[in-house]
């Protein structure tokens, strides 16, 4: 293959500069000797349509999609995987041919794979509380309900968003009781098994911790979808309270691995991708 024939993959979003996905995917391509490169495409909303209609001519064979385009791409796809349809958002596009784009959502399955494969935590029968009801929360809640969690209680600053999500969960998964809390206290953490932060609160140093220490207990698994910083204020507090903790690096790894498999039909080299991510995190930390 000449350099011009190299296959291109990448991430679209706004912003995307901070992303660790190029490190992870390029390490996987190099390891499997696939002549491909993963790039970042920071797009303004008015650029999205043209970009998606010229993928084949730009040798782009697959994309990841992040904020704010996970829903906006839906209207440009010819086929949707059932979980993407159910969540109403896409984080992975496979270019089958010029006129056929497939949409997948690997966020929820990636989260579940980290939970079960690495943390050995089975959500079946568990009571889960989720902070946030945006794109990531929808994917995580969908997986928890599918995997037979006993209940899901959600709190989002936008009450309409959390009610919409809990209504949908109750409709689709009646055995899992979903409830929209009116406040963080309303999450009733003392009676929960799992707490997930699916808001961006905790990414910036100045961010508050949404939870008070007295709300936590040692029976909880506290999972923060944020991976930078590796230990948010929430995770530090959870550790002090004796709870198990996990950050979002494992979810990032497995959602990426699943995207890679959709694009290449090859088993993702998980250990190589994980090492690249860990190196990336170290680099970011040393720049702070
Ligand atoms: P999003 O669609 O913007 O959703 C975030 C939600 O949190 C919004 O509904 C937002 O409401 C709500 N929120 C913000 N501040 C809040 C507060 N103080 N109390 C309650 N709710 C609040 O973002 P997203 O795509 O779901 O991403 C959420 C987080 O997950 C980000 O940190 C992202 O980096 C992370 N993530 C990680 C992975 C991974 O692989 N580890 C994958 C996806 C996402 P408003 O819109 O009203 O502010």
Tab-separated table of C-alpha atoms in Angstrom, residues 2 31 43 47 135 192 199 218 222 227 270:
chain	number	residue	atom	x	y	z
A	2	UNK	CA	1.376	3.448	-0.914
A	31	UNK	CA	1.047	-3.683	16.610
A	43	UNK	CA	-15.466	20.175	13.417
A	47	UNK	CA	-18.934	21.473	8.800
A	135	UNK	CA	-25.080	10.886	26.441
A	192	UNK	CA	-27.366	1.960	46.841
A	199	UNK	CA	-21.351	14.382	34.581
A	218	UNK	CA	-17.998	1.014	52.303
A	222	UNK	CA	-17.990	4.394	43.057
A	227	UNK	CA	-10.226	9.479	33.675
A	270	UNK	CA	-6.173	-4.879	24.534
